[in-house]
PDB file of C-alpha atoms in Angstrom:
ATOM      1  CA  MET K   1      20.170  -4.966   3.650  1.00 87.00           C
ATOM      2  CA  ASN K   2      20.186  -8.784   3.669  1.00 92.00           C
ATOM      3  CA  ASP K   3      18.743 -11.152   6.290  1.00 94.00           C
ATOM      4  CA  GLU K   4      22.103 -11.702   7.983  1.00 94.00           C
ATOM      5  CA  GLN K   5      22.601  -7.964   8.403  1.00 94.00           C
ATOM      6  CA  LEU K   6      19.078  -7.515   9.742  1.00 95.00           C
ATOM      7  CA  LEU K   7      19.842 -10.122  12.416  1.00 96.00           C
ATOM      8  CA  ARG K   8      23.356  -8.889  13.160  1.00 96.00           C
ATOM      9  CA  TYR K   9      22.238  -5.306  13.740  1.00 97.00           C
ATOM     10  CA  SER K  10      18.771  -6.097  15.100  1.00 97.00           C
ATOM     11  CA  ARG K  11      19.377  -4.652  18.585  1.00 97.00           C
ATOM     12  CA  GLN K  12      20.519  -1.408  17.027  1.00 97.00           C
ATOM     13  CA  ILE K  13      17.730  -1.314  14.426  1.00 97.00           C
ATOM     14  CA  MET K  14      15.217  -1.583  17.287  1.00 97.00           C
ATOM     15  CA  LEU K  15      16.210   1.908  18.392  1.00 97.00           C
ATOM     16  CA  PRO K  16      13.783   4.453  16.914  1.00 96.00           C
ATOM     17  CA  GLN K  17      16.682   6.833  16.308  1.00 97.00           C
ATOM     18  CA  VAL K  18      18.355   4.234  14.085  1.00 97.00           C
ATOM     19  CA  ASP K  19      15.777   1.919  12.436  1.00 97.00           C
ATOM     20  CA  VAL K  20      16.533   0.251   9.102  1.00 97.00           C
ATOM     21  CA  ALA K  21      17.153   3.555   7.340  1.00 97.00           C
ATOM     22  CA  GLY K  22      19.779   4.560   9.885  1.00 98.00           C
ATOM     23  CA  GLN K  23      21.511   1.197   9.710  1.00 98.00           C
ATOM     24  CA  GLU K  24      21.664   1.455   5.931  1.00 97.00           C
ATOM     25  CA  LYS K  25      23.204   4.891   6.366  1.00 98.00           C
ATOM     26  CA  LEU K  26      25.903   3.414   8.612  1.00 98.00           C
ATOM     27  CA  LEU K  27      26.599   0.633   6.130  1.00 98.00           C
ATOM     28  CA  ALA K  28      27.176   3.257   3.442  1.00 97.00           C
ATOM     29  CA  SER K  29      29.427   5.427   5.648  1.00 98.00           C
ATOM     30  CA  ARG K  30      33.190   5.817   5.506  1.00 98.00           C
ATOM     31  CA  VAL K  31      35.269   6.756   8.556  1.00 98.00           C
ATOM     32  CA  LEU K  32      38.977   7.558   8.874  1.00 98.00           C
ATOM     33  CA  ILE K  33      40.677   6.439  12.099  1.00 98.00           C
ATOM     34  CA  ILE K  34      44.170   7.780  12.755  1.00 97.00           C
ATOM     35  CA  GLY K  35      45.950   5.654  15.368  1.00 96.00           C
ATOM     36  CA  LEU K  36      45.234   2.054  16.342  1.00 97.00           C
ATOM     37  CA  GLY K  37      46.467   2.072  19.908  1.00 96.00           C
ATOM     38  CA  GLY K  38      44.645   2.535  23.197  1.00 96.00           C
ATOM     39  CA  LEU K  39      41.960   4.869  21.831  1.00 97.00           C
ATOM     40  CA  GLY K  40      41.821   3.516  18.301  1.00 97.00           C
ATOM     41  CA  SER K  41      41.220  -0.038  19.501  1.00 98.00           C
ATOM     42  CA  PRO K  42      37.763   0.463  21.081  1.00 98.00           C
ATOM     43  CA  ILE K  43      36.833   3.022  18.429  1.00 98.00           C
ATOM     44  CA  ALA K  44      37.561   0.637  15.562  1.00 98.00           C
ATOM     45  CA  LEU K  45      35.974  -2.349  17.303  1.00 98.00           C
ATOM     46  CA  TYR K  46      32.722  -0.558  18.098  1.00 98.00           C
ATOM     47  CA  LEU K  47      32.407   1.102  14.688  1.00 98.00           C
ATOM     48  CA  ALA K  48      33.015  -2.259  13.003  1.00 98.00           C
ATOM     49  CA  ALA K  49      30.525  -3.988  15.290  1.00 98.00           C
ATOM     50  CA  ALA K  50      27.932  -1.243  14.747  1.00 98.00           C
ATOM     51  CA  GLY K  51      28.105  -1.707  10.987  1.00 97.00           C
ATOM     52  CA  VAL K  52      30.037   1.298   9.685  1.00 98.00           C
ATOM     53  CA  GLY K  53      30.643  -0.113   6.249  1.00 96.00           C
ATOM     54  CA  GLN K  54      34.044   1.333   5.351  1.00 97.00           C
ATOM     55  CA  LEU K  55      36.952   2.020   7.687  1.00 98.00           C
ATOM     56  CA  VAL K  56      40.180   3.708   6.626  1.00 98.00           C
ATOM     57  CA  LEU K  57      42.874   2.798   9.159  1.00 98.00           C
ATOM     58  CA  VAL K  58      46.150   4.685   9.524  1.00 97.00           C
ATOM     59  CA  ASP K  59      49.080   3.651  11.730  1.00 96.00           C
ATOM     60  CA  HIS K  60      52.776   3.111  10.998  1.00 94.00           C
ATOM     61  CA  ASP K  61      53.745   1.555  14.344  1.00 95.00           C
ATOM     62  CA  HIS K  62      54.349  -2.088  15.312  1.00 97.00           C
ATOM     63  CA  VAL K  63      52.814  -4.042  18.188  1.00 97.00           C
ATOM     64  CA  ASP K  64      54.952  -4.022  21.340  1.00 96.00           C
ATOM     65  CA  LEU K  65      54.520  -6.036  24.529  1.00 97.00           C
ATOM     66  CA  SER K  66      53.822  -2.841  26.508  1.00 95.00           C
ATOM     67  CA  ASN K  67      50.877  -2.072  24.183  1.00 96.00           C
ATOM     68  CA  LEU K  68      48.886  -5.119  25.258  1.00 97.00           C
ATOM     69  CA  GLN K  69      47.919  -3.617  28.622  1.00 96.00           C
ATOM     70  CA  ARG K  70      45.361  -1.390  26.865  1.00 96.00           C
ATOM     71  CA  GLN K  71      45.420  -1.816  23.059  1.00 97.00           C
ATOM     72  CA  ILE K  72      42.750  -4.494  22.808  1.00 97.00           C
ATOM     73  CA  LEU K  73      42.849  -4.829  19.008  1.00 97.00           C
ATOM     74  CA  HIS K  74      46.147  -6.687  19.308  1.00 97.00           C
ATOM     75  CA  ARG K  75      47.174 -10.071  20.773  1.00 97.00           C
ATOM     76  CA  TYR K  76      50.363 -11.545  22.221  1.00 98.00           C
ATOM     77  CA  GLU K  77      51.091 -13.342  18.960  1.00 97.00           C
ATOM     78  CA  ASP K  78      50.921  -9.983  17.142  1.00 97.00           C
ATOM     79  CA  ILE K  79      54.028  -8.619  18.858  1.00 97.00           C
ATOM     80  CA  GLY K  80      56.347  -7.303  16.161  1.00 97.00           C
ATOM     81  CA  ARG K  81      53.611  -7.132  13.504  1.00 97.00           C
ATOM     82  CA  PRO K  82      52.450  -3.839  12.018  1.00 97.00           C
ATOM     83  CA  LYS K  83      49.485  -2.589  14.029  1.00 97.00           C
ATOM     84  CA  ILE K  84      47.632  -1.979  10.797  1.00 96.00           C
ATOM     85  CA  ALA K  85      47.816  -5.689   9.892  1.00 97.00           C
ATOM     86  CA  SER K  86      46.857  -6.876  13.366  1.00 97.00           C
ATOM     87  CA  ALA K  87      43.941  -4.433  13.531  1.00 97.00           C
ATOM     88  CA  ALA K  88      42.568  -5.306  10.109  1.00 97.00           C
ATOM     89  CA  GLU K  89      42.698  -9.024  10.886  1.00 97.00           C
ATOM     90  CA  THR K  90      40.875  -8.602  14.212  1.00 97.00           C
ATOM     91  CA  LEU K  91      38.194  -6.379  12.688  1.00 98.00           C
ATOM     92  CA  MET K  92      37.551  -8.721   9.776  1.00 97.00           C
ATOM     93  CA  GLN K  93      37.141 -11.617  12.213  1.00 97.00           C
ATOM     94  CA  LEU K  94      34.573  -9.528  14.064  1.00 97.00           C
ATOM     95  CA  ASN K  95      32.699  -8.391  10.958  1.00 97.00           C
ATOM     96  CA  PRO K  96      33.708 -10.000   7.637  1.00 96.00           C
ATOM     97  CA  GLN K  97      31.411  -7.666   5.698  1.00 94.00           C
ATOM     98  CA  LEU K  98      33.590  -4.646   6.418  1.00 95.00           C
ATOM     99  CA  GLN K  99      35.532  -2.833   3.755  1.00 97.00           C
ATOM    100  CA  ILE K 100      38.898  -1.874   5.230  1.00 97.00           C
ATOM    101  CA  THR K 101      41.565   0.340   3.685  1.00 97.00           C
ATOM    102  CA  THR K 102      44.931   0.295   5.470  1.00 96.00           C
ATOM    103  CA  LEU K 103      47.660   2.921   5.271  1.00 95.00           C
ATOM    104  CA  ASP K 104      50.838   1.876   7.089  1.00 93.00           C
ATOM    105  CA  HIS K 105      52.853   5.074   6.782  1.00 91.00           C
ATOM    106  CA  LYS K 106      52.801   8.552   8.224  1.00 89.00           C
ATOM    107  CA  LEU K 107      50.566  10.554   5.913  1.00 91.00           C
ATOM    108  CA  SER K 108      51.720  13.868   4.526  1.00 90.00           C
ATOM    109  CA  GLU K 109      49.374  16.793   4.961  1.00 90.00           C
ATOM    110  CA  GLN K 110      48.399  16.506   1.304  1.00 93.00           C
ATOM    111  CA  GLU K 111      47.545  12.821   1.786  1.00 94.00           C
ATOM    112  CA  LEU K 112      45.545  13.695   4.890  1.00 94.00           C
ATOM    113  CA  LEU K 113      43.707  16.355   2.937  1.00 94.00           C
ATOM    114  CA  GLU K 114      42.798  13.988   0.109  1.00 95.00           C
ATOM    115  CA  THR K 115      41.732  11.250   2.536  1.00 95.00           C
ATOM    116  CA  ALA K 116      39.624  13.611   4.683  1.00 95.00           C
ATOM    117  CA  ARG K 117      37.755  14.767   1.584  1.00 95.00           C
ATOM    118  CA  ASN K 118      36.631  11.201   0.914  1.00 96.00           C
ATOM    119  CA  VAL K 119      35.283  10.229   4.342  1.00 98.00           C
ATOM    120  CA  ASP K 120      32.262  11.220   6.402  1.00 98.00           C
ATOM    121  CA  VAL K 121      34.083  11.587   9.742  1.00 98.00           C
ATOM    122  CA  VAL K 122      37.725  11.756  10.850  1.00 98.00           C
ATOM    123  CA  VAL K 123      38.654  10.264  14.231  1.00 98.00           C
ATOM    124  CA  ASP K 124      41.802  11.420  16.014  1.00 97.00           C
ATOM    125  CA  ALA K 125      43.048   8.548  18.176  1.00 96.00           C
ATOM    126  CA  THR K 126      46.702   9.572  18.240  1.00 93.00           C
ATOM    127  CA  ASP K 127      49.015  10.752  20.992  1.00 85.00           C
ATOM    128  CA  ASN K 128      51.033  12.893  18.586  1.00 84.00           C
ATOM    129  CA  PHE K 129      50.196  16.572  18.639  1.00 83.00           C
ATOM    130  CA  GLU K 130      51.899  17.343  15.344  1.00 87.00           C
ATOM    131  CA  ILE K 131      49.448  14.949  13.688  1.00 90.00           C
ATOM    132  CA  ARG K 132      46.542  16.347  15.715  1.00 92.00           C
ATOM    133  CA  PHE K 133      47.193  19.867  14.477  1.00 92.00           C
ATOM    134  CA  ALA K 134      47.603  18.630  10.896  1.00 93.00           C
ATOM    135  CA  LEU K 135      44.318  16.715  11.142  1.00 94.00           C
ATOM    136  CA  ASN K 136      42.603  19.816  12.443  1.00 95.00           C
ATOM    137  CA  ARG K 137      43.888  21.930   9.561  1.00 94.00           C
ATOM    138  CA  VAL K 138      42.685  19.518   6.874  1.00 96.00           C
ATOM    139  CA  CYS K 139      39.308  18.981   8.564  1.00 96.00           C
ATOM    140  CA  VAL K 140      38.727  22.728   8.779  1.00 95.00           C
ATOM    141  CA  GLU K 141      39.676  23.088   5.111  1.00 94.00           C
ATOM    142  CA  THR K 142      37.444  20.242   3.955  1.00 95.00           C
ATOM    143  CA  GLY K 143      34.625  20.826   6.441  1.00 95.00           C
ATOM    144  CA  THR K 144      34.890  17.226   7.641  1.00 97.00           C
ATOM    145  CA  PRO K 145      33.713  16.488  11.208  1.00 97.00           C
ATOM    146  CA  LEU K 146      36.590  15.655  13.555  1.00 98.00           C
ATOM    147  CA  VAL K 147      36.123  13.562  16.705  1.00 98.00           C
ATOM    148  CA  SER K 148      39.055  14.105  19.038  1.00 97.00           C
ATOM    149  CA  GLY K 149      40.010  12.206  22.180  1.00 97.00           C
ATOM    150  CA  ALA K 150      42.928  11.958  24.584  1.00 95.00           C
ATOM    151  CA  ALA K 151      43.730   9.937  27.690  1.00 95.00           C
ATOM    152  CA  ILE K 152      46.627   9.951  30.105  1.00 93.00           C
ATOM    153  CA  ARG K 153      47.162   8.741  33.680  1.00 94.00           C
ATOM    154  CA  MET K 154      43.579   8.519  35.020  1.00 96.00           C
ATOM    155  CA  GLU K 155      42.178  11.373  32.974  1.00 96.00           C
ATOM    156  CA  GLY K 156      40.608  11.756  29.565  1.00 97.00           C
ATOM    157  CA  GLN K 157      38.818  14.178  27.296  1.00 97.00           C
ATOM    158  CA  VAL K 158      36.619  14.113  24.190  1.00 97.00           C
ATOM    159  CA  SER K 159      35.460  16.848  21.862  1.00 97.00           C
ATOM    160  CA  VAL K 160      33.768  17.086  18.479  1.00 97.00           C
ATOM    161  CA  PHE K 161      34.550  19.697  15.859  1.00 97.00           C
ATOM    162  CA  LEU K 162      31.907  19.841  13.117  1.00 95.00           C
ATOM    163  CA  ASN K 163      33.891  22.584  11.365  1.00 91.00           C
ATOM    164  CA  LYS K 164      30.890  24.700  10.432  1.00 90.00           C
ATOM    165  CA  PRO K 165      31.191  28.485  10.043  1.00 87.00           C
ATOM    166  CA  GLY K 166      31.493  30.106  13.456  1.00 86.00           C
ATOM    167  CA  SER K 167      32.235  26.870  15.335  1.00 90.00           C
ATOM    168  CA  PRO K 168      35.529  26.279  17.174  1.00 94.00           C
ATOM    169  CA  CYS K 169      38.317  24.039  15.935  1.00 93.00           C
ATOM    170  CA  TYR K 170      40.973  22.077  17.808  1.00 93.00           C
ATOM    171  CA  ARG K 171      43.421  24.985  17.670  1.00 92.00           C
ATOM    172  CA  CYS K 172      40.880  27.193  19.434  1.00 91.00           C
ATOM    173  CA  LEU K 173      41.317  24.805  22.357  1.00 87.00           C
ATOM    174  CA  TYR K 174      45.110  24.471  22.165  1.00 82.00           C
ATOM    175  CA  ARG K 175      47.004  27.479  20.881  1.00 73.00           C
ATOM    176  CA  ASP K 176      50.475  26.685  22.249  1.00 63.00           C
ATOM    177  CA  GLU K 177      52.041  23.565  20.735  1.00 55.00           C
ATOM    178  CA  GLY K 178      54.733  23.569  23.421  1.00 47.00           C
ATOM    179  CA  GLU K 179      52.289  22.798  26.240  1.00 45.00           C
ATOM    180  CA  LEU K 180      51.236  19.511  24.663  1.00 45.00           C
ATOM    181  CA  ASP K 181      54.361  17.397  25.071  1.00 47.00           C
ATOM    182  CA  ALA K 182      52.857  14.487  27.012  1.00 55.00           C
ATOM    183  CA  SER K 183      52.275  10.823  26.265  1.00 56.00           C
ATOM    184  CA  CYS K 184      51.290   7.572  27.954  1.00 57.00           C
ATOM    185  CA  SER K 185      54.824   6.230  27.599  1.00 60.00           C
ATOM    186  CA  GLU K 186      56.082   9.132  29.724  1.00 70.00           C
ATOM    187  CA  ASN K 187      53.209   9.421  32.202  1.00 79.00           C
ATOM    188  CA  GLY K 188      51.359   6.084  32.209  1.00 88.00           C
ATOM    189  CA  VAL K 189      47.650   5.391  31.834  1.00 93.00           C
ATOM    190  CA  LEU K 190      45.115   3.142  33.555  1.00 96.00           C
ATOM    191  CA  ALA K 191      44.000   0.549  30.994  1.00 96.00           C
ATOM    192  CA  PRO K 192      40.188   1.070  31.057  1.00 97.00           C
ATOM    193  CA  VAL K 193      40.480   4.856  30.774  1.00 97.00           C
ATOM    194  CA  VAL K 194      41.390   4.661  27.082  1.00 97.00           C
ATOM    195  CA  GLY K 195      38.481   2.239  26.641  1.00 97.00           C
ATOM    196  CA  ILE K 196      36.043   4.704  28.202  1.00 98.00           C
ATOM    197  CA  ILE K 197      37.274   7.631  26.118  1.00 98.00           C
ATOM    198  CA  GLY K 198      37.446   5.589  22.916  1.00 98.00           C
ATOM    199  CA  SER K 199      33.911   4.337  23.468  1.00 98.00           C
ATOM    200  CA  VAL K 200      32.653   7.901  23.862  1.00 98.00           C
ATOM    201  CA  GLN K 201      34.430   8.835  20.631  1.00 98.00           C
ATOM    202  CA  ALA K 202      32.798   5.909  18.818  1.00 98.00           C
ATOM    203  CA  THR K 203      29.389   6.985  20.138  1.00 98.00           C
ATOM    204  CA  GLU K 204      29.923  10.519  18.871  1.00 98.00           C
ATOM    205  CA  VAL K 205      30.924   9.191  15.431  1.00 98.00           C
ATOM    206  CA  LEU K 206      27.739   7.130  15.175  1.00 98.00           C
ATOM    207  CA  LYS K 207      25.589  10.100  16.242  1.00 98.00           C
ATOM    208  CA  ILE K 208      27.201  12.271  13.577  1.00 98.00           C
ATOM    209  CA  LEU K 209      26.697   9.630  10.877  1.00 98.00           C
ATOM    210  CA  LEU K 210      23.079   9.106  11.917  1.00 98.00           C
ATOM    211  CA  ASN K 211      22.448  12.824  12.538  1.00 97.00           C
ATOM    212  CA  ILE K 212      20.825  12.112  15.899  1.00 97.00           C
ATOM    213  CA  GLY K 213      20.958  13.646  19.359  1.00 96.00           C
ATOM    214  CA  SER K 214      23.369  16.349  20.469  1.00 95.00           C
ATOM    215  CA  THR K 215      27.079  15.942  19.863  1.00 96.00           C
ATOM    216  CA  LEU K 216      30.003  17.379  21.785  1.00 97.00           C
ATOM    217  CA  ASP K 217      30.515  20.052  19.131  1.00 95.00           C
ATOM    218  CA  GLY K 218      31.548  23.227  20.926  1.00 93.00           C
ATOM    219  CA  LYS K 219      32.091  21.283  24.148  1.00 96.00           C
ATOM    220  CA  LEU K 220      34.953  19.588  25.969  1.00 97.00           C
ATOM    221  CA  LEU K 221      33.999  16.499  28.001  1.00 98.00           C
ATOM    222  CA  LEU K 222      36.506  15.805  30.788  1.00 98.00           C
ATOM    223  CA  LEU K 223      36.864  12.573  32.776  1.00 98.00           C
ATOM    224  CA  ASP K 224      38.530  12.227  36.167  1.00 98.00           C
ATOM    225  CA  ALA K 225      38.525   8.429  36.425  1.00 97.00           C
ATOM    226  CA  LEU K 226      40.230   8.407  39.831  1.00 97.00           C
ATOM    227  CA  HIS K 227      37.073   9.895  41.343  1.00 97.00           C
ATOM    228  CA  MET K 228      34.808   8.924  38.404  1.00 97.00           C
ATOM    229  CA  GLU K 229      33.689  12.490  37.823  1.00 97.00           C
ATOM    230  CA  TRP K 230      32.695  14.078  34.528  1.00 98.00           C
ATOM    231  CA  ARG K 231      32.723  17.760  33.612  1.00 97.00           C
ATOM    232  CA  THR K 232      31.623  19.531  30.431  1.00 97.00           C
ATOM    233  CA  LEU K 233      33.128  22.829  29.365  1.00 96.00           C
ATOM    234  CA  THR K 234      31.868  25.099  26.584  1.00 95.00           C
ATOM    235  CA  LEU K 235      34.243  25.973  23.750  1.00 93.00           C
ATOM    236  CA  LYS K 236      33.925  29.068  21.575  1.00 92.00           C
ATOM    237  CA  GLN K 237      35.655  29.982  18.365  1.00 92.00           C
ATOM    238  CA  ASP K 238      38.786  32.058  18.918  1.00 89.00           C
ATOM    239  CA  SER K 239      38.667  35.008  16.538  1.00 88.00           C
ATOM    240  CA  GLU K 240      42.484  34.992  16.513  1.00 87.00           C
ATOM    241  CA  CYS K 241      42.817  31.256  15.891  1.00 91.00           C
ATOM    242  CA  PRO K 242      45.466  30.736  13.154  1.00 90.00           C
ATOM    243  CA  VAL K 243      43.337  28.006  11.542  1.00 92.00           C
ATOM    244  CA  CYS K 244      39.667  29.023  11.729  1.00 90.00           C
ATOM    245  CA  GLY K 245      39.724  32.575  13.093  1.00 81.00           C
ATOM    246  CA  ALA K 246      38.915  35.771  11.255  1.00 64.00           C
ATOM    247  CA  THR K 247      42.587  36.343  10.425  1.00 56.00           C
ATOM    248  CA  ALA K 248      43.285  32.762   9.298  1.00 58.00           C
TER     249      ALA K 248
END
C-alpha cells in the first residue's frame, strides 16, 4: 500500500477490525454488482470509496430523466447514455485507482456462472426477479456469497446468502415467482430509501470481504421507512427448495 492509499483510507484503517491488513484485503478483492440504479448507485459508490480494488459492473439500461430522483451515480448530462458508462466515469472520478470491468448486456446464465466464479461477492441490486433467481442459482452452484436487497414505496429489505451447506438461499425465501411482479416504476419509491438499503448492502459486502462481525446470513432485515422501524426475521433452509434443498 502506498502513501496516498494510506492517507485515503486512513479513517478506515484506524478501525481495529480493518487495520492495514484488512485494507490490503479490500484492495485485492473483486465484487460483482448487477444493476446500477437506485440500489446499485450507493453500493458502487461506497465500495469504490472504501477501496474495493476491482468492481465488475453489469447493466444494459440507459439513463432516463426519471432515474435521477434516486440513482445518484448519474447526472442530468448523462441522460441517454448507457448507465454502465455513466457509472464507470463517476466511480473513476471518485477513486482513479479502481479497476472496473463493465458489461453492458444482459448476461446469460452461463456468463453469470463464469463471472460469479471469479469474484469474492455478488451483489444483487436489480428489480428483475428473473435475474435474481438466476443469480441465486449460480451463487449456490459456485458457493459465492450473495448480498441481496430490494426497495419499493417506503419499504426495503436486505439479506445475505453465504451459500454454505445447510444455509438458506434466495429461493428458500421466495418460492413462487408469480408473487414477485413489482417494481418502482409501477409502485414508486421514496428517494432515500434505496440509499439506506444500498448502504446496508455495501456494509454487508465489506464485512464479508474482511471476515468481521456478524452478517445477515440466515436473516431478513426489513425497513419500514414511513415509521422508521426495523425488523429482523430468521430464515431457514427449505428442505424442498428447488435450488438448495435436499431434492435439488
